[in-house]
Amino acid sequence: MAKDKKTAAQIGVELRDTYGIPSVKLTAGKSVSQILAARKQSPDIPDDMMALIKKALLIRKHNANYRKDNTAKRGLTLTESKIRRLVKYYQRTGRLAKTWAYDPEKMKLLVE
């Protein structure tokens, strides 16, 4: 399933709904993320950070059309702040390279 570019959460949901496995961790002794990491199939960018990046890109697209929406501007600021904090954490733990940086234009190409 990881070869189909599904996230760990999507794999867990599919195993639960289709195959009746309520918890992968109880069945296999490892979480889906740990299994993917052991098989070297985990994504380059962690799932939680990728979700935040997609959210930030959607807010940027909204802001391009509605420039006076201050609530959306604040939401973008908060979302990008979360991304930067996660980048620091993942660089500290070695999950991301020390030179990796969040750039909205590069992320737009990465997500598409």
Short mmCIF file of N, CA and C in Angstrom, two decimals:
data_model
loop_
_atom_site.label_atom_id
_atom_site.label_comp_id
_atom_site.label_asym_id
_atom_site.label_seq_id
_atom_site.Cartn_x
_atom_site.Cartn_y
_atom_site.Cartn_z
N MET A 1 0.81 -1.19 0.00
CA MET A 1 0.00 0.00 0.00
C MET A 1 0.86 1.26 0.00
N ALA A 2 2.04 1.17 0.60
CA ALA A 2 2.93 2.33 0.63
C ALA A 2 3.43 2.65 -0.78
N LYS A 3 3.50 1.64 -1.62
CA LYS A 3 3.93 1.88 -3.00
C LYS A 3 2.92 2.70 -3.77
N ASP A 4 1.66 2.68 -3.31
CA ASP A 4 0.61 3.47 -3.94
C ASP A 4 0.58 4.90 -3.41
N LYS A 5 1.64 5.32 -2.71
CA LYS A 5 1.77 6.67 -2.16
C LYS A 5 0.70 6.98 -1.12
N LYS A 6 0.35 5.99 -0.30
CA LYS A 6 -0.60 6.22 0.78
C LYS A 6 0.16 6.52 2.06
N THR A 7 -0.41 7.39 2.88
CA THR A 7 0.22 7.73 4.15
C THR A 7 -0.02 6.60 5.15
N ALA A 8 0.68 6.67 6.27
CA ALA A 8 0.52 5.65 7.31
C ALA A 8 -0.91 5.65 7.84
N ALA A 9 -1.50 6.83 7.97
CA ALA A 9 -2.88 6.92 8.46
C ALA A 9 -3.85 6.29 7.46
N GLN A 10 -3.65 6.53 6.18
CA GLN A 10 -4.52 5.94 5.16
C GLN A 10 -4.39 4.42 5.13
N ILE A 11 -3.18 3.92 5.32
CA ILE A 11 -2.96 2.48 5.36
C ILE A 11 -3.69 1.88 6.56
N GLY A 12 -3.58 2.54 7.71
CA GLY A 12 -4.27 2.07 8.92
C GLY A 12 -5.78 2.04 8.75
N VAL A 13 -6.32 3.08 8.13
CA VAL A 13 -7.77 3.14 7.90
C VAL A 13 -8.20 2.02 6.95
N GLU A 14 -7.43 1.80 5.91
CA GLU A 14 -7.79 0.74 4.95
C GLU A 14 -7.71 -0.64 5.60
N LEU A 15 -6.69 -0.87 6.41
CA LEU A 15 -6.59 -2.16 7.10
C LEU A 15 -7.76 -2.36 8.06
N ARG A 16 -8.18 -1.28 8.72
CA ARG A 16 -9.30 -1.36 9.65
C ARG A 16 -10.61 -1.62 8.91
N ASP A 17 -10.87 -0.83 7.86
CA ASP A 17 -12.16 -0.90 7.18
C ASP A 17 -12.29 -2.11 6.26
N THR A 18 -11.23 -2.43 5.53
CA THR A 18 -11.31 -3.50 4.54
C THR A 18 -11.03 -4.88 5.13
N TYR A 19 -9.99 -4.95 5.95
CA TYR A 19 -9.54 -6.25 6.43
C TYR A 19 -9.93 -6.55 7.88
N GLY A 20 -10.56 -5.60 8.56
CA GLY A 20 -11.04 -5.84 9.91
C GLY A 20 -9.95 -5.90 10.96
N ILE A 21 -8.83 -5.22 10.72
CA ILE A 21 -7.74 -5.18 11.70
C ILE A 21 -7.93 -3.90 12.51
N PRO A 22 -8.37 -3.99 13.77
CA PRO A 22 -8.67 -2.77 14.53
C PRO A 22 -7.42 -1.97 14.88
N SER A 23 -6.32 -2.66 15.15
CA SER A 23 -5.09 -1.96 15.53
C SER A 23 -3.89 -2.72 14.97
N VAL A 24 -3.13 -2.04 14.14
CA VAL A 24 -1.94 -2.67 13.57
C VAL A 24 -0.91 -2.91 14.66
N LYS A 25 -0.84 -1.99 15.60
CA LYS A 25 0.16 -2.09 16.66
C LYS A 25 -0.09 -3.32 17.54
N LEU A 26 -1.36 -3.60 17.85
CA LEU A 26 -1.67 -4.78 18.65
C LEU A 26 -1.43 -6.07 17.86
N THR A 27 -1.69 -6.03 16.57
CA THR A 27 -1.54 -7.22 15.73
C THR A 27 -0.08 -7.51 15.40
N ALA A 28 0.64 -6.48 14.94
CA ALA A 28 2.01 -6.68 14.46
C ALA A 28 3.06 -6.35 15.51
N GLY A 29 2.68 -5.63 16.56
CA GLY A 29 3.65 -5.24 17.57
C GLY A 29 4.37 -3.95 17.23
N LYS A 30 4.11 -3.41 16.06
CA LYS A 30 4.71 -2.14 15.62
C LYS A 30 3.62 -1.30 14.98
N SER A 31 3.83 0.00 14.98
CA SER A 31 2.89 0.88 14.29
C SER A 31 3.17 0.84 12.79
N VAL A 32 2.24 1.37 12.02
CA VAL A 32 2.40 1.39 10.56
C VAL A 32 3.64 2.20 10.20
N SER A 33 3.87 3.31 10.89
CA SER A 33 5.04 4.15 10.62
C SER A 33 6.34 3.39 10.88
N GLN A 34 6.37 2.62 11.96
CA GLN A 34 7.57 1.85 12.29
C GLN A 34 7.82 0.75 11.25
N ILE A 35 6.75 0.13 10.78
CA ILE A 35 6.88 -0.91 9.76
C ILE A 35 7.41 -0.31 8.46
N LEU A 36 6.87 0.85 8.08
CA LEU A 36 7.34 1.51 6.86
C LEU A 36 8.80 1.94 6.99
N ALA A 37 9.18 2.42 8.17
CA ALA A 37 10.57 2.84 8.38
C ALA A 37 11.51 1.64 8.31
N ALA A 38 11.09 0.50 8.84
CA ALA A 38 11.92 -0.70 8.81
C ALA A 38 12.13 -1.19 7.37
N ARG A 39 11.12 -0.99 6.53
CA ARG A 39 11.23 -1.40 5.13
C ARG A 39 11.77 -0.30 4.24
N LYS A 40 12.15 0.82 4.85
CA LYS A 40 12.69 1.99 4.15
C LYS A 40 11.71 2.52 3.10
N GLN A 41 10.43 2.54 3.46
CA GLN A 41 9.39 3.05 2.58
C GLN A 41 8.70 4.27 3.17
N SER A 42 9.26 4.80 4.25
CA SER A 42 8.64 5.98 4.85
C SER A 42 8.90 7.20 3.96
N PRO A 43 7.99 8.15 3.94
CA PRO A 43 8.16 9.32 3.07
C PRO A 43 9.32 10.21 3.54
N ASP A 44 9.85 11.00 2.61
CA ASP A 44 10.95 11.91 2.95
C ASP A 44 10.49 12.97 3.92
N ILE A 45 9.29 13.48 3.71
CA ILE A 45 8.71 14.48 4.60
C ILE A 45 7.65 13.79 5.45
N PRO A 46 7.72 13.91 6.77
CA PRO A 46 6.75 13.24 7.64
C PRO A 46 5.30 13.63 7.32
N ASP A 47 4.38 12.72 7.60
CA ASP A 47 2.97 12.90 7.24
C ASP A 47 2.35 14.13 7.88
N ASP A 48 2.64 14.37 9.16
CA ASP A 48 2.03 15.51 9.83
C ASP A 48 2.49 16.83 9.22
N MET A 49 3.75 16.90 8.85
CA MET A 49 4.26 18.12 8.25
C MET A 49 3.72 18.29 6.82
N MET A 50 3.57 17.21 6.09
CA MET A 50 3.02 17.30 4.74
C MET A 50 1.58 17.79 4.78
N ALA A 51 0.82 17.36 5.77
CA ALA A 51 -0.57 17.83 5.90
C ALA A 51 -0.59 19.33 6.18
N LEU A 52 0.32 19.81 7.02
CA LEU A 52 0.39 21.25 7.31
C LEU A 52 0.83 22.03 6.07
N ILE A 53 1.74 21.48 5.29
CA ILE A 53 2.19 22.15 4.07
C ILE A 53 1.04 22.28 3.09
N LYS A 54 0.26 21.21 2.93
CA LYS A 54 -0.90 21.27 2.03
C LYS A 54 -1.91 22.30 2.51
N LYS A 55 -2.10 22.36 3.83
CA LYS A 55 -3.03 23.34 4.40
C LYS A 55 -2.55 24.76 4.13
N ALA A 56 -1.25 24.99 4.31
CA ALA A 56 -0.69 26.33 4.07
C ALA A 56 -0.83 26.72 2.60
N LEU A 57 -0.64 25.77 1.70
CA LEU A 57 -0.79 26.07 0.27
C LEU A 57 -2.24 26.42 -0.08
N LEU A 58 -3.19 25.72 0.54
CA LEU A 58 -4.60 26.04 0.32
C LEU A 58 -4.93 27.44 0.83
N ILE A 59 -4.38 27.80 1.99
CA ILE A 59 -4.63 29.13 2.55
C ILE A 59 -3.99 30.19 1.66
N ARG A 60 -2.79 29.92 1.14
CA ARG A 60 -2.14 30.87 0.23
C ARG A 60 -2.98 31.08 -1.03
N LYS A 61 -3.53 30.00 -1.56
CA LYS A 61 -4.38 30.10 -2.75
C LYS A 61 -5.63 30.93 -2.43
N HIS A 62 -6.21 30.73 -1.26
CA HIS A 62 -7.37 31.51 -0.83
C HIS A 62 -7.00 32.99 -0.69
N ASN A 63 -5.82 33.25 -0.10
CA ASN A 63 -5.39 34.64 0.11
C ASN A 63 -5.13 35.35 -1.21
N ALA A 64 -4.76 34.62 -2.24
CA ALA A 64 -4.55 35.26 -3.55
C ALA A 64 -5.86 35.80 -4.11
N ASN A 65 -6.96 35.12 -3.83
CA ASN A 65 -8.27 35.56 -4.31
C ASN A 65 -8.95 36.56 -3.38
N TYR A 66 -8.74 36.41 -2.08
CA TYR A 66 -9.40 37.25 -1.08
C TYR A 66 -8.34 37.93 -0.22
N ARG A 67 -7.80 39.02 -0.72
CA ARG A 67 -6.66 39.68 -0.08
C ARG A 67 -7.00 40.33 1.26
N LYS A 68 -8.25 40.69 1.48
CA LYS A 68 -8.61 41.38 2.72
C LYS A 68 -9.09 40.44 3.82
N ASP A 69 -8.99 39.17 3.61
CA ASP A 69 -9.42 38.19 4.61
C ASP A 69 -8.33 38.05 5.67
N ASN A 70 -8.45 38.87 6.70
CA ASN A 70 -7.42 38.90 7.74
C ASN A 70 -7.41 37.63 8.58
N THR A 71 -8.55 36.98 8.73
CA THR A 71 -8.60 35.73 9.48
C THR A 71 -7.76 34.66 8.77
N ALA A 72 -7.85 34.62 7.46
CA ALA A 72 -7.06 33.65 6.69
C ALA A 72 -5.57 33.99 6.76
N LYS A 73 -5.25 35.28 6.78
CA LYS A 73 -3.84 35.68 6.90
C LYS A 73 -3.27 35.20 8.23
N ARG A 74 -4.06 35.35 9.28
CA ARG A 74 -3.61 34.88 10.60
C ARG A 74 -3.48 33.36 10.60
N GLY A 75 -4.43 32.69 9.98
CA GLY A 75 -4.36 31.23 9.89
C GLY A 75 -3.11 30.77 9.16
N LEU A 76 -2.74 31.49 8.11
CA LEU A 76 -1.52 31.16 7.38
C LEU A 76 -0.29 31.36 8.27
N THR A 77 -0.28 32.45 9.01
CA THR A 77 0.83 32.71 9.92
C THR A 77 0.97 31.60 10.95
N LEU A 78 -0.15 31.19 11.54
CA LEU A 78 -0.12 30.14 12.56
C LEU A 78 0.31 28.80 11.95
N THR A 79 -0.19 28.49 10.77
CA THR A 79 0.15 27.22 10.12
C THR A 79 1.62 27.17 9.75
N GLU A 80 2.14 28.26 9.19
CA GLU A 80 3.56 28.27 8.83
C GLU A 80 4.45 28.26 10.07
N SER A 81 3.96 28.82 11.16
CA SER A 81 4.70 28.74 12.41
C SER A 81 4.80 27.29 12.89
N LYS A 82 3.71 26.55 12.78
CA LYS A 82 3.72 25.13 13.15
C LYS A 82 4.70 24.36 12.27
N ILE A 83 4.72 24.70 10.98
CA ILE A 83 5.63 24.02 10.06
C ILE A 83 7.08 24.28 10.48
N ARG A 84 7.40 25.52 10.79
CA ARG A 84 8.78 25.86 11.19
C ARG A 84 9.18 25.15 12.47
N ARG A 85 8.25 25.04 13.42
CA ARG A 85 8.56 24.32 14.67
C ARG A 85 8.80 22.85 14.39
N LEU A 86 7.99 22.26 13.51
CA LEU A 86 8.20 20.85 13.16
C LEU A 86 9.52 20.65 12.43
N VAL A 87 9.89 21.61 11.57
CA VAL A 87 11.17 21.51 10.86
C VAL A 87 12.30 21.48 11.87
N LYS A 88 12.27 22.36 12.86
CA LYS A 88 13.32 22.37 13.90
C LYS A 88 13.37 21.03 14.62
N TYR A 89 12.20 20.50 14.98
CA TYR A 89 12.14 19.23 15.70
C TYR A 89 12.69 18.09 14.86
N TYR A 90 12.25 18.00 13.61
CA TYR A 90 12.69 16.90 12.76
C TYR A 90 14.16 17.03 12.38
N GLN A 91 14.69 18.24 12.29
CA GLN A 91 16.12 18.40 12.05
C GLN A 91 16.91 17.97 13.28
N ARG A 92 16.39 18.29 14.45
CA ARG A 92 17.06 17.91 15.70
C ARG A 92 17.07 16.40 15.88
N THR A 93 15.98 15.73 15.49
CA THR A 93 15.91 14.28 15.66
C THR A 93 16.52 13.51 14.49
N GLY A 94 16.90 14.23 13.41
CA GLY A 94 17.56 13.58 12.29
C GLY A 94 16.60 13.07 11.22
N ARG A 95 15.34 13.39 11.33
CA ARG A 95 14.36 12.94 10.34
C ARG A 95 14.44 13.77 9.05
N LEU A 96 14.85 15.04 9.18
CA LEU A 96 15.07 15.92 8.03
C LEU A 96 16.53 16.35 8.02
N ALA A 97 17.03 16.66 6.84
CA ALA A 97 18.41 17.14 6.72
C ALA A 97 18.53 18.52 7.37
N LYS A 98 19.70 18.82 7.87
CA LYS A 98 19.93 20.12 8.53
C LYS A 98 19.76 21.28 7.56
N THR A 99 19.94 21.04 6.28
CA THR A 99 19.84 22.11 5.28
C THR A 99 18.43 22.28 4.74
N TRP A 100 17.50 21.41 5.15
CA TRP A 100 16.13 21.49 4.65
C TRP A 100 15.47 22.75 5.18
N ALA A 101 14.80 23.49 4.31
CA ALA A 101 14.11 24.71 4.72
C ALA A 101 12.75 24.77 4.06
N TYR A 102 11.81 25.39 4.75
CA TYR A 102 10.45 25.54 4.22
C TYR A 102 10.42 26.73 3.29
N ASP A 103 10.10 26.46 2.02
CA ASP A 103 9.93 27.52 1.02
C ASP A 103 8.61 27.25 0.31
N PRO A 104 7.64 28.15 0.43
CA PRO A 104 6.31 27.89 -0.14
C PRO A 104 6.32 27.58 -1.64
N GLU A 105 7.19 28.23 -2.39
CA GLU A 105 7.23 27.98 -3.84
C GLU A 105 7.74 26.56 -4.14
N LYS A 106 8.76 26.13 -3.42
CA LYS A 106 9.28 24.77 -3.62
C LYS A 106 8.27 23.73 -3.16
N MET A 107 7.57 24.04 -2.07
CA MET A 107 6.58 23.11 -1.55
C MET A 107 5.41 22.96 -2.51
N LYS A 108 5.08 24.04 -3.21
CA LYS A 108 4.00 24.00 -4.19
C LYS A 108 4.34 22.99 -5.28
N LEU A 109 5.59 22.99 -5.72
CA LEU A 109 6.03 22.04 -6.74
C LEU A 109 6.08 20.62 -6.18
N LEU A 110 6.45 20.49 -4.91
CA LEU A 110 6.57 19.18 -4.28
C LEU A 110 5.21 18.51 -4.14
N VAL A 111 4.21 19.28 -3.74
CA VAL A 111 2.88 18.73 -3.51
C VAL A 111 2.19 18.37 -4.82
N GLU A 112 2.40 19.17 -5.86
CA GLU A 112 1.72 18.92 -7.14
C GLU A 112 2.31 17.79 -7.90
#
